[in-house]
Coordinates of C-alpha atoms and ligand atoms in Angstrom, one line a residue:
X17 CA 59.1 50.2 24.4
X18 CA 56.1 52.3 24.3
X19 CA 56.5 55.1 21.6
X20 CA 54.6 57.5 23.9
X21 CA 56.2 57.2 27.2
X22 CA 59.5 55.4 26.2
X23 CA 58.9 52.8 29.3
X24 CA 58.9 49.1 28.8
X25 CA 55.7 49.0 30.7
X26 CA 53.4 51.8 32.0
X27 CA 52.6 51.6 35.7
X28 CA 49.2 50.0 35.0
X29 CA 50.2 47.5 32.6
X30 CA 52.0 45.6 35.4
X31 CA 48.7 44.1 36.2
X32 CA 46.2 45.4 33.5
X33 CA 48.5 45.0 30.5
X34 CA 46.9 48.3 29.3
X35 CA 49.1 51.3 28.8
X36 CA 47.6 54.7 28.8
X37 CA 49.1 56.6 31.6
X38 CA 50.5 60.0 30.4
X39 CA 49.4 59.3 26.7
X40 CA 46.6 60.4 24.6
X41 CA 43.9 58.0 25.5
X42 CA 43.7 56.8 22.1
X43 CA 47.2 55.5 22.0
X44 CA 48.6 52.3 23.6
X45 CA 51.7 50.5 23.7
X46 CA 52.1 47.9 20.9
X47 CA 51.5 45.0 20.8
X48 CA 47.9 44.8 21.7
X49 CA 47.7 44.3 25.3
X50 CA 45.8 41.4 26.9
X51 CA 43.5 41.6 29.9
X52 CA 44.5 39.1 32.7
X53 CA 42.4 36.9 34.7
X54 CA 42.4 37.4 38.4
X55 CA 42.8 34.0 40.0
X56 CA 43.8 33.2 43.6
X57 CA 45.2 36.5 44.1
X58 CA 47.3 36.5 40.8
X59 CA 46.8 38.5 37.6
X60 CA 47.4 35.7 35.1
X61 CA 47.5 35.4 31.3
X62 CA 44.9 33.1 30.0
X63 CA 45.8 30.0 28.1
X64 CA 42.8 30.3 25.9
X65 CA 42.9 30.4 22.1
X66 CA 39.8 32.7 21.8
X67 CA 40.0 36.4 22.4
X68 CA 37.7 39.2 22.0
X69 CA 39.0 42.6 20.8
X70 CA 38.5 45.7 23.0
X71 CA 37.9 48.9 20.9
X72 CA 38.2 52.5 21.8
X73 CA 34.6 53.7 20.9
X74 CA 35.9 57.1 19.8
X75 CA 38.2 55.7 17.2
X76 CA 37.3 52.1 16.7
X77 CA 40.9 51.0 17.2
X78 CA 41.6 47.7 18.8
X79 CA 43.2 48.7 22.2
X80 CA 43.4 45.5 23.7
X81 CA 41.9 42.1 24.0
X82 CA 40.2 40.0 26.5
X83 CA 40.2 36.3 26.9
X84 CA 37.3 33.7 26.9
X85 CA 38.5 32.0 30.0
X86 CA 38.9 28.2 29.5
X87 CA 36.8 25.7 31.5
X88 CA 39.7 24.8 33.7
X89 CA 40.5 28.6 34.4
X90 CA 36.9 29.1 35.5
X91 CA 36.9 26.1 37.6
X92 CA 40.1 27.3 39.2
X93 CA 38.6 30.7 39.9
X94 CA 35.4 29.0 41.7
X95 CA 37.7 26.6 43.6
X96 CA 39.7 29.6 44.9
X97 CA 36.6 31.4 46.0
X98 CA 35.5 28.3 47.7
X99 CA 38.8 27.6 49.4
X100 CA 39.0 31.2 50.6
X101 CA 35.4 31.3 52.0
X102 CA 35.9 29.6 55.3
X103 CA 38.7 31.9 56.6
X104 CA 37.0 34.9 55.1
X105 CA 33.6 34.3 56.7
X106 CA 35.2 33.5 60.0
X107 CA 37.3 36.9 59.9
X108 CA 35.7 39.2 62.2
X109 CA 33.4 41.6 60.8
X110 CA 35.6 44.4 62.1
X111 CA 38.5 43.2 60.1
X112 CA 36.5 43.0 57.0
X113 CA 35.3 46.4 57.7
X114 CA 38.9 47.7 58.1
X115 CA 39.7 46.4 54.6
X116 CA 36.8 48.1 53.0
X117 CA 37.8 51.3 54.9
X118 CA 41.3 51.2 53.3
X119 CA 39.5 50.3 50.0
X120 CA 37.4 53.3 49.8
X121 CA 40.4 55.6 50.3
X122 CA 42.3 53.9 47.6
X123 CA 39.5 54.2 45.3
X124 CA 39.2 58.0 46.0
X125 CA 43.0 58.3 45.6
X126 CA 42.8 56.7 42.1
X127 CA 39.5 57.8 40.9
X128 CA 40.9 60.0 38.1
X129 CA 43.1 57.2 36.8
X130 CA 40.1 54.7 36.9
X131 CA 38.0 57.3 35.1
X132 CA 40.4 57.7 32.2
X133 CA 40.4 54.0 31.8
X134 CA 36.6 54.0 31.6
X135 CA 36.7 56.7 28.8
X136 CA 39.2 54.9 27.0
X137 CA 37.3 51.5 26.8
X138 CA 33.6 52.7 27.1
X139 CA 33.8 56.1 25.6
X140 CA 31.8 58.3 28.0
X141 CA 33.2 61.7 28.9
X142 CA 35.9 62.0 31.6
X143 CA 33.5 63.9 33.9
X144 CA 30.8 61.1 33.5
X145 CA 33.4 58.5 34.1
X146 CA 34.2 60.1 37.4
X147 CA 30.6 59.9 38.3
X148 CA 30.6 56.2 37.5
X149 CA 33.4 55.6 39.9
X150 CA 32.0 57.9 42.5
X151 CA 28.6 56.3 42.6
X152 CA 30.4 53.0 43.0
X153 CA 32.6 54.4 45.7
X154 CA 29.3 55.4 47.6
X155 CA 28.4 51.7 47.8
X156 CA 31.8 50.8 49.2
X157 CA 31.5 53.5 51.8
X158 CA 28.1 52.1 52.6
X159 CA 29.7 48.7 52.9
X160 CA 31.8 50.0 55.8
X161 CA 28.7 50.4 57.9
X162 CA 28.3 46.6 57.8
X163 CA 28.6 46.5 61.5
X164 CA 25.0 48.0 61.9
X165 CA 23.7 46.6 58.6
X166 CA 24.6 42.9 59.5
X167 CA 22.8 42.8 63.1
X168 CA 20.5 39.9 63.6
X169 CA 17.2 40.2 65.7
X170 CA 16.5 39.0 69.2
X171 CA 13.3 38.3 71.1
X172 CA 13.9 37.3 74.8
X173 CA 11.4 35.2 76.8
X174 CA 9.4 34.1 73.8
X175 CA 8.0 31.7 76.2
X176 CA 9.1 30.9 79.8
X177 CA 12.9 30.6 79.7
X178 CA 13.1 30.5 76.0
X179 CA 14.9 33.1 73.7
X180 CA 14.9 33.4 70.0
X181 CA 17.6 35.2 68.1
X182 CA 18.8 35.3 64.5
X183 CA 22.3 35.6 62.9
X184 CA 22.8 37.1 59.4
X185 CA 25.5 34.8 57.9
X186 CA 27.0 34.7 54.5
X187 CA 26.0 32.4 51.8
X188 CA 29.2 31.2 50.3
X189 CA 30.6 31.9 46.8
X190 CA 28.5 34.6 45.1
X191 CA 29.0 35.7 41.5
X192 CA 28.4 38.9 39.5
X193 CA 27.9 39.5 35.6
X194 CA 28.1 43.2 34.7
X195 CA 27.3 45.2 31.6
X196 CA 29.2 47.7 29.5
X197 CA 27.8 50.9 30.5
X198 CA 29.0 51.5 34.1
X199 CA 32.3 49.7 34.1
X200 CA 33.2 50.7 37.7
X201 CA 29.9 51.5 39.4
X202 CA 28.1 48.1 38.7
X203 CA 30.8 45.8 39.7
X204 CA 30.9 48.0 42.9
X205 CA 27.2 47.5 43.5
X206 CA 28.1 43.7 43.7
X207 CA 31.2 42.4 45.3
X208 CA 31.8 44.9 48.1
X209 CA 28.4 44.4 49.7
X210 CA 28.6 40.5 49.3
X211 CA 32.1 40.4 50.7
X212 CA 31.8 42.7 53.6
X213 CA 29.0 40.3 54.6
X214 CA 31.6 37.4 54.5
X215 CA 30.9 35.8 51.0
X216 CA 33.7 35.3 48.4
X217 CA 33.0 36.6 45.1
X218 CA 33.5 35.7 41.3
X219 CA 33.0 38.5 38.9
X220 CA 32.6 38.5 35.0
X221 CA 32.8 42.1 33.8
X222 CA 31.5 43.1 30.4
X223 CA 33.9 41.7 27.8
X224 CA 33.8 45.2 26.3
X225 CA 35.1 47.1 29.2
X226 CA 37.1 44.9 31.7
X227 CA 39.8 47.5 32.4
X228 CA 38.1 49.4 35.2
X229 CA 37.4 46.3 37.2
X230 CA 40.9 45.0 36.9
X231 CA 42.0 48.1 38.4
X232 CA 39.6 48.0 41.2
X233 CA 40.6 44.4 41.8
X234 CA 44.2 45.6 42.1
X235 CA 43.3 48.2 44.5
X236 CA 41.2 45.8 46.6
X237 CA 44.2 43.6 46.9
X238 CA 46.3 46.5 48.1
X239 CA 43.6 47.3 50.7
X240 CA 44.3 43.8 52.1
X241 CA 41.8 41.5 50.7
X242 CA 43.2 38.0 51.0
X243 CA 43.9 35.9 48.0
X244 CA 41.0 34.1 46.6
X245 CA 38.3 36.3 48.3
X246 CA 37.7 38.0 44.8
X247 CA 38.4 36.2 41.6
X248 CA 37.7 37.6 38.0
X249 CA 37.0 35.5 34.8
X250 CA 36.2 36.9 31.4
X251 CA 34.1 35.7 28.5
X252 CA 30.5 35.7 27.1
X253 CA 27.9 33.1 26.9
X254 CA 30.0 30.1 28.2
X255 CA 31.2 32.1 31.2
X256 CA 27.7 33.1 32.0
X257 CA 26.5 29.4 31.6
X258 CA 29.2 28.2 33.8
X259 CA 28.2 30.7 36.5
X260 CA 24.5 29.8 36.2
X261 CA 25.4 26.1 36.5
X262 CA 28.1 25.8 38.9
X263 CA 26.9 24.0 42.1
X264 CA 29.3 25.8 44.4
X265 CA 28.0 29.3 43.4
X266 CA 25.1 30.2 45.7
X267 CA 23.7 33.5 44.2
X268 CA 24.1 35.6 41.1
X269 CA 23.8 39.3 40.7
X270 CA 23.2 40.4 37.0
X271 CA 22.8 43.9 35.5
X272 CA 22.3 44.2 31.8
X273 CA 19.6 43.6 29.0
X274 CA 16.3 41.8 29.3
X275 CA 17.5 39.3 26.9
X276 CA 20.5 38.2 29.0
X277 CA 18.8 38.8 32.3
X278 CA 15.7 36.9 31.9
X279 CA 17.9 33.9 30.6
X280 CA 20.2 34.1 33.7
X281 CA 17.3 34.5 36.2
X282 CA 15.6 31.3 34.7
X283 CA 18.8 29.3 34.4
X284 CA 20.3 30.3 37.7
X285 CA 16.9 29.9 39.7
X286 CA 16.4 26.4 38.1
X287 CA 19.8 25.5 39.6
X288 CA 18.6 26.7 43.0
X289 CA 20.5 29.8 43.1
X290 CA 19.4 33.3 44.4
X291 CA 19.4 35.5 41.4
X292 CA 18.9 39.4 41.3
X293 CA 18.6 40.8 37.7
X294 CA 18.4 44.6 36.9
X295 CA 17.5 44.9 33.3
X296 CA 16.3 47.4 30.6
X297 CA 14.1 50.4 30.9
X298 CA 12.1 53.0 29.2
X299 CA 12.0 55.9 31.6
X300 CA 9.5 58.6 31.2
X301 CA 9.7 62.3 32.2
X302 CA 6.2 63.9 32.6
X303 CA 6.4 67.5 32.1
X304 CA 3.4 69.5 33.5
X305 CA 2.7 73.0 32.3
X306 CA 3.4 74.6 35.7
X307 CA 6.9 73.1 35.9
X308 CA 10.0 75.5 36.0
X309 CA 10.6 75.7 32.5
X310 CA 14.2 76.6 32.5
X311 CA 15.2 73.8 35.0
X312 CA 12.9 71.2 33.4
X313 CA 14.2 71.6 29.9
X314 CA 17.8 71.6 31.1
X315 CA 17.2 68.5 33.2
X316 CA 15.5 66.7 30.3
X317 CA 18.1 67.3 27.9
X318 CA 20.8 66.3 30.3
X319 CA 19.1 63.1 31.3
X320 CA 18.1 62.1 27.8
X321 CA 21.6 62.7 26.0
X322 CA 24.1 62.4 28.9
X323 CA 26.3 59.3 28.6
X324 CA 24.9 59.3 24.9
X325 CA 21.7 57.8 26.4
X326 CA 23.5 54.7 27.4
X327 CA 22.2 54.6 31.0
X328 CA 19.6 52.3 32.3
X329 CA 18.0 55.5 34.0
X330 CA 18.3 57.7 30.9
X331 CA 15.2 59.8 30.7
X332 CA 14.7 58.7 27.1
X333 CA 10.9 59.4 26.9
X334 CA 9.1 62.7 27.5
X335 CA 5.4 63.2 27.9
X336 CA 4.6 66.8 27.4
X337 CA 1.2 67.5 29.1
X338 CA -1.3 70.2 27.8
X339 CA 0.5 73.6 27.4
X340 CA 3.8 72.2 28.0
X341 CA 3.8 70.8 24.5
X342 CA 4.7 74.3 23.2
X343 CA 8.0 74.0 24.8
X344 CA 9.2 71.6 22.2
X345 CA 11.0 73.9 20.1
X346 CA 13.0 75.1 22.8
X347 CA 13.8 71.5 24.0
X348 CA 15.1 71.0 20.4
X349 CA 17.3 74.2 20.6
X350 CA 18.9 73.1 23.8
X351 CA 19.6 69.5 22.6
X352 CA 21.2 71.1 19.5
X353 CA 23.7 73.0 21.7
X354 CA 25.1 69.9 23.2
X355 CA 28.7 69.2 22.1
X356 CA 29.5 65.7 20.8
X357 CA 33.2 64.7 20.9
X358 CA 35.5 61.9 22.1
X359 CA 35.1 61.5 25.9
X360 CA 38.6 62.8 26.7
X361 CA 38.2 66.0 24.8
X362 CA 37.6 69.2 26.8
X363 CA 34.0 70.4 26.7
X364 CA 32.5 67.2 25.5
X365 CA 28.9 66.7 26.6
X366 CA 28.4 63.3 25.1
X367 CA 30.7 60.8 23.6
X368 CA 30.5 57.9 21.1
X369 CA 28.2 54.8 21.5
X370 CA 29.8 51.6 22.6
X371 CA 30.1 49.8 19.1
X372 CA 29.3 50.3 15.4
X373 CA 26.7 47.7 16.0
X374 CA 25.1 49.8 18.6
X375 CA 25.1 52.8 16.4
X376 CA 23.5 50.8 13.5
X377 CA 20.9 49.6 15.8
X378 CA 20.1 53.2 17.2
X379 CA 20.0 54.6 13.5
X380 CA 17.7 51.8 12.4
X381 CA 15.3 52.6 15.3
X382 CA 15.3 56.3 14.4
X383 CA 14.5 55.4 10.9
X384 CA 11.8 53.1 11.8
X385 CA 10.3 55.8 14.0
X386 CA 10.1 58.2 11.0
X387 CA 8.6 55.4 8.7
X388 CA 6.0 54.7 11.5
X389 CA 5.0 58.4 11.4
X390 CA 7.1 60.2 14.2
X391 CA 8.5 63.7 13.3
X392 CA 12.1 63.7 13.3
X393 CA 12.9 67.2 14.8
X394 CA 16.5 66.7 15.4
X395 CA 18.7 64.2 13.6
X396 CA 22.0 63.2 15.1
X397 CA 22.7 60.3 12.7
X398 CA 25.1 61.9 10.2
X399 CA 27.1 63.8 12.8
X400 CA 30.9 64.2 12.0
X401 CA 33.2 64.6 14.9
X402 CA 36.7 66.2 13.7
X403 CA 39.6 64.0 14.2
X404 CA 37.3 61.0 15.2
X405 CA 35.7 60.2 11.9
X406 CA 35.7 56.5 12.5
X407 CA 34.0 56.8 16.1
X408 CA 30.5 55.5 16.8
X409 CA 29.0 58.9 17.3
X410 CA 25.2 59.7 17.0
X411 CA 24.3 63.3 18.0
X412 CA 21.2 64.2 20.1
X413 CA 18.1 63.1 18.3
X414 CA 14.4 64.0 19.0
X415 CA 11.5 62.2 17.7
X416 CA 8.3 63.9 18.3
X417 CA 4.5 62.9 17.8
X418 CA 5.5 59.4 18.9
X419 CA 2.5 56.9 19.8
X420 CA 2.8 54.1 22.1
X421 CA 2.4 51.5 19.3
X422 CA 5.6 52.7 17.5
X423 CA 8.7 50.6 17.8
X424 CA 10.8 53.6 18.9
X425 CA 8.6 53.8 22.0
X426 CA 8.2 50.0 22.7
X427 CA 11.9 49.2 22.6
X428 CA 14.8 50.5 24.7
X429 CA 16.9 52.5 22.2
X430 CA 20.0 53.0 24.5
X431 CA 21.3 56.0 22.5
X432 CA 20.9 59.6 22.4
X433 CA 17.4 59.7 21.3
X434 CA 14.6 61.4 23.1
X435 CA 11.0 60.2 22.0
X436 CA 8.3 62.7 22.8
X437 CA 4.6 62.0 23.4
X438 CA 1.7 64.2 24.3
X439 CA -1.0 63.9 26.9
X440 CA -3.9 66.0 27.6
X441 CA -4.0 65.4 31.4
X442 CA -1.9 64.2 34.3
X443 CA -4.2 61.0 34.5
X444 CA -3.5 60.2 30.7
X445 CA 0.2 60.5 31.4
X446 CA 0.0 58.1 34.3
X447 CA -2.0 55.6 32.3
X448 CA 0.6 55.8 29.5
X449 CA 3.5 55.1 31.9
X450 CA 1.7 52.3 33.5
X451 CA 1.0 50.7 30.3
X452 CA 4.6 50.5 29.5
X453 CA 6.0 47.3 30.6
X454 CA 9.3 48.7 32.1
X455 CA 9.4 50.1 35.7
X456 CA 13.0 51.2 36.2
X457 CA 12.5 55.0 36.7
X458 CA 10.3 58.0 35.8
X459 CA 10.2 61.7 36.8
X460 CA 7.6 64.3 37.1
X461 CA 8.3 68.0 36.7
X462 CA 5.9 70.4 38.4
X463 CA 5.8 73.2 41.0
X464 CA 2.5 71.8 42.3
X465 CA 3.1 69.4 45.3
X466 CA -0.4 67.8 45.0
X467 CA 0.3 66.8 41.5
X468 CA 3.8 65.5 42.3
X469 CA 2.1 63.5 45.2
X470 CA -0.6 62.1 43.0
X471 CA 2.0 61.1 40.3
X472 CA 4.3 59.5 42.9
X473 CA 1.5 57.6 44.4
X474 CA -0.3 56.3 41.3
X475 CA 2.7 55.7 38.9
X476 CA 3.7 51.9 38.9
X477 CA 7.4 52.5 38.5
X478 CA 10.1 51.5 41.2
X479 CA 12.0 54.8 41.4
X480 CA 10.3 58.3 41.0
X481 CA 12.0 61.5 40.8
X482 CA 10.0 64.9 41.6
X483 CA 11.9 67.4 39.7
X484 CA 14.8 64.9 39.8
X485 CA 15.4 63.6 36.3
X486 CA 17.6 60.5 37.2
X487 CA 16.3 59.3 40.7
X488 CA 19.0 56.7 41.4
X489 CA 19.0 56.2 45.1
X490 CA 22.0 56.4 47.4
X491 CA 23.1 53.2 48.8
X492 CA 21.6 53.6 52.2
X493 CA 18.4 53.0 50.1
X494 CA 18.3 50.3 47.6
X495 CA 17.9 50.3 43.7
X496 CA 14.3 49.5 43.2
X497 CA 13.5 49.1 39.6
X498 CA 10.2 47.2 39.1
X499 CA 8.2 45.3 36.7
X500 CA 10.1 44.2 33.5
X501 CA 13.2 46.2 34.5
X502 CA 13.8 43.6 37.5
X503 CA 13.7 39.8 38.2
X504 CA 14.2 38.6 41.6
X505 CA 12.8 39.8 44.9
X506 CA 15.7 41.4 46.6
X507 CA 17.3 44.5 45.1
X508 CA 20.9 45.7 44.9
X509 CA 22.6 47.5 47.8
X510 CA 21.2 49.1 50.8
X511 CA 19.3 46.9 53.3
X512 CA 18.0 44.7 50.5
X513 CA 21.5 44.1 49.3
X514 CA 22.5 42.9 52.8
X515 CA 19.4 40.5 52.6
X516 CA 20.4 39.3 49.3
X517 CA 23.8 38.3 50.2
X518 CA 22.9 36.8 53.7
X519 CA 21.0 34.0 55.1
X520 CA 19.3 34.0 58.5
X521 CA 20.1 31.4 61.1
X522 CA 17.5 31.4 63.9
X523 CA 18.4 29.9 67.3
X524 CA 15.7 29.1 69.8
X525 CA 17.3 28.3 73.0
X526 CA 15.8 27.2 76.3
X527 CA 17.8 27.6 79.6
X528 CA 15.6 26.7 82.5
X529 CA 15.8 28.9 85.5
X530 CA 15.8 25.9 87.9
X531 CA 18.9 24.6 86.2
X532 CA 20.8 27.8 86.9
X533 CA 24.0 27.0 89.0
X534 CA 23.2 28.0 92.5
X535 CA 26.2 29.2 94.3
X536 CA 26.6 30.4 97.9
X537 CA 29.6 31.1 99.6
X538 CA 30.7 28.0 101.5
X539 CA 31.2 29.2 104.9
X540 CA 30.7 25.8 106.5
X541 CA 33.6 23.4 106.9
X542 CA 33.1 20.9 103.9
X543 CA 32.6 17.3 105.2
X544 CA 33.3 14.5 102.8
X545 CA 30.4 12.4 101.6
X546 CA 27.8 15.1 101.8
Ligands
NAD15 P1 24.0 42.9 27.9 O1 22.9 42.0 28.5 O2 24.4 42.6 26.6 O3 25.3 42.2 28.8 C1 25.4 42.2 30.1 C2 26.3 40.9 30.7 O4 25.5 39.8 30.2 C3 27.6 40.9 29.9 O5 28.6 40.4 30.8 C4 27.5 40.0 28.8 O6 28.7 39.3 28.6 C5 26.4 39.0 29.2 N1 25.5 38.6 28.1 C6 25.1 39.3 27.0 N2 24.2 38.8 26.2 C7 24.1 37.6 26.8 C8 23.3 36.4 26.4 N3 22.5 36.3 25.3 N4 23.3 35.3 27.2 C9 24.1 35.3 28.5 N5 24.9 36.5 28.7 C10 24.8 37.5 28.0 O7 24.0 44.3 28.4 P2 24.9 45.6 27.9 O8 24.5 45.8 26.6 O9 26.3 45.3 28.4 O10 24.2 46.6 28.8 C11 23.1 47.3 28.4 C12 21.7 46.9 29.1 O11 22.0 47.0 30.6 C13 20.7 47.9 28.9 O12 19.5 47.2 28.6 C14 20.5 48.6 30.2 O13 19.2 49.2 30.3 C15 20.9 47.7 31.1 N6 21.3 48.0 32.4 C16 20.3 48.1 33.5 C17 20.6 48.7 34.7 C18 19.7 48.4 35.8 O14 20.1 48.8 36.9 N7 18.4 48.2 35.6 C19 21.9 49.2 34.9 C20 22.8 49.3 33.7 C21 22.4 48.8 32.6

């Protein structure tokens, strides 16, 4: 029995084997709960002998464990997807749409519960976790417009009596590999768009944060998704290799680091699969001296340190142009005022990093920045959070006088660290951004439309914010990170997402006019033999 709720099993543990409901997020029912696999419509315990611990990043307590699925379990998951494909792809598009309409409502109804689970496993603040679920929910809502999105094209009379038309058809079994930083949003970028188009789907969440996806899978089942249409396996490299190599998997959606993404892109493509890979970033905020100072500084601080900098669209690099360089002390003051705490604590602005290793890496990059000549204007390395002394906390940190050859500029830090560079002119700033290999996002802060227009036009980055620090498009558009931040040629969600998960079949038909059945009312008495 759980010491906190006195129940033999909390509500969620029926399928998640995680127990947190009604508790402090840092306490769970003993013994360590295990995350299930989701195979052929059932939440099943893995028979593996290899398990990975899940930690609460605010305390570093082990709060659960996740299996490395065995080869036969992974095979069973793909076989289930394959078996379900025919019926699912033949299910009318209106019926599939109905399931997703029910699903979006269930996600809304459970948004707060899913968010608690995210904070518990990932560490981000509850408000930010709600944003994580909400941005994923928007993709599910977008998937509900499949009836317009999946239309083919027609050209009548391409030549005499000949018409050409296309169908947009599903591919078959598709797979998704997700990172730790958005446990709900990123899986929701993947399987809803794929499945509403008629594909079946195999998900592998990040081994560090599997709970939100398990919850989402249960809700999907409750919405009416047939058994086998969505399967979930867990694991690390072996699961990834399995997905890259399995001949029945037609397409892979990946989001995560460059190291993993480039590997998966190559291995999956070599095996003839479609692969889309969203990867790392170094996003620059260019601050012009004519910008609205108050808004700009607030936006910079929020976008650099929110989610402890663990967002692929975090604005981790500021370029202060000309007179804007004088704003640096105020920027530091605002960053100092952010409250660092466990994500479930009221008033927390940022929570811990995902793991002690992540903290060590971030601290090392800060130290290296200082050794290479940067000025450490704000140092969050030694922060102590009362009651959470074992958490992976790093406070807001600002490195100024950074130069493009420094390691802290070249590497994605993925922590609450803002590196600040200086430029004399807008042209210098553009050159700097374009020389950086990443192309995920950037923002310009200015009150001059012409400056904004010039920047948006000349900067070689896939997503540009004008006075918008984190320009992540809503799902009627697509997520269009570019250059080293992306491999593949068709992006996530929006029209591009539908293209990625469908193939065209083109039909060219000829029906000769003279062959048309000629019917006239038979007014004459039929005579045999004529
Ligand atoms: P990660 O690459 O470590 O893990 C992502 C997935 O790949 C996980 O499921 C993991 O099990 C697997 N994996 C990890 N290492 C692997 C390897 N060597 N070979 C095969 N598979 C491997 O990424 P993460 O740390 O979970 O996430 C953070 C990274 O994701 C950051 O670089 C961030 O910028 C990026 N990200 C990008 C976007 C985007 O849209 N561009 C969005 C979110 C996160």
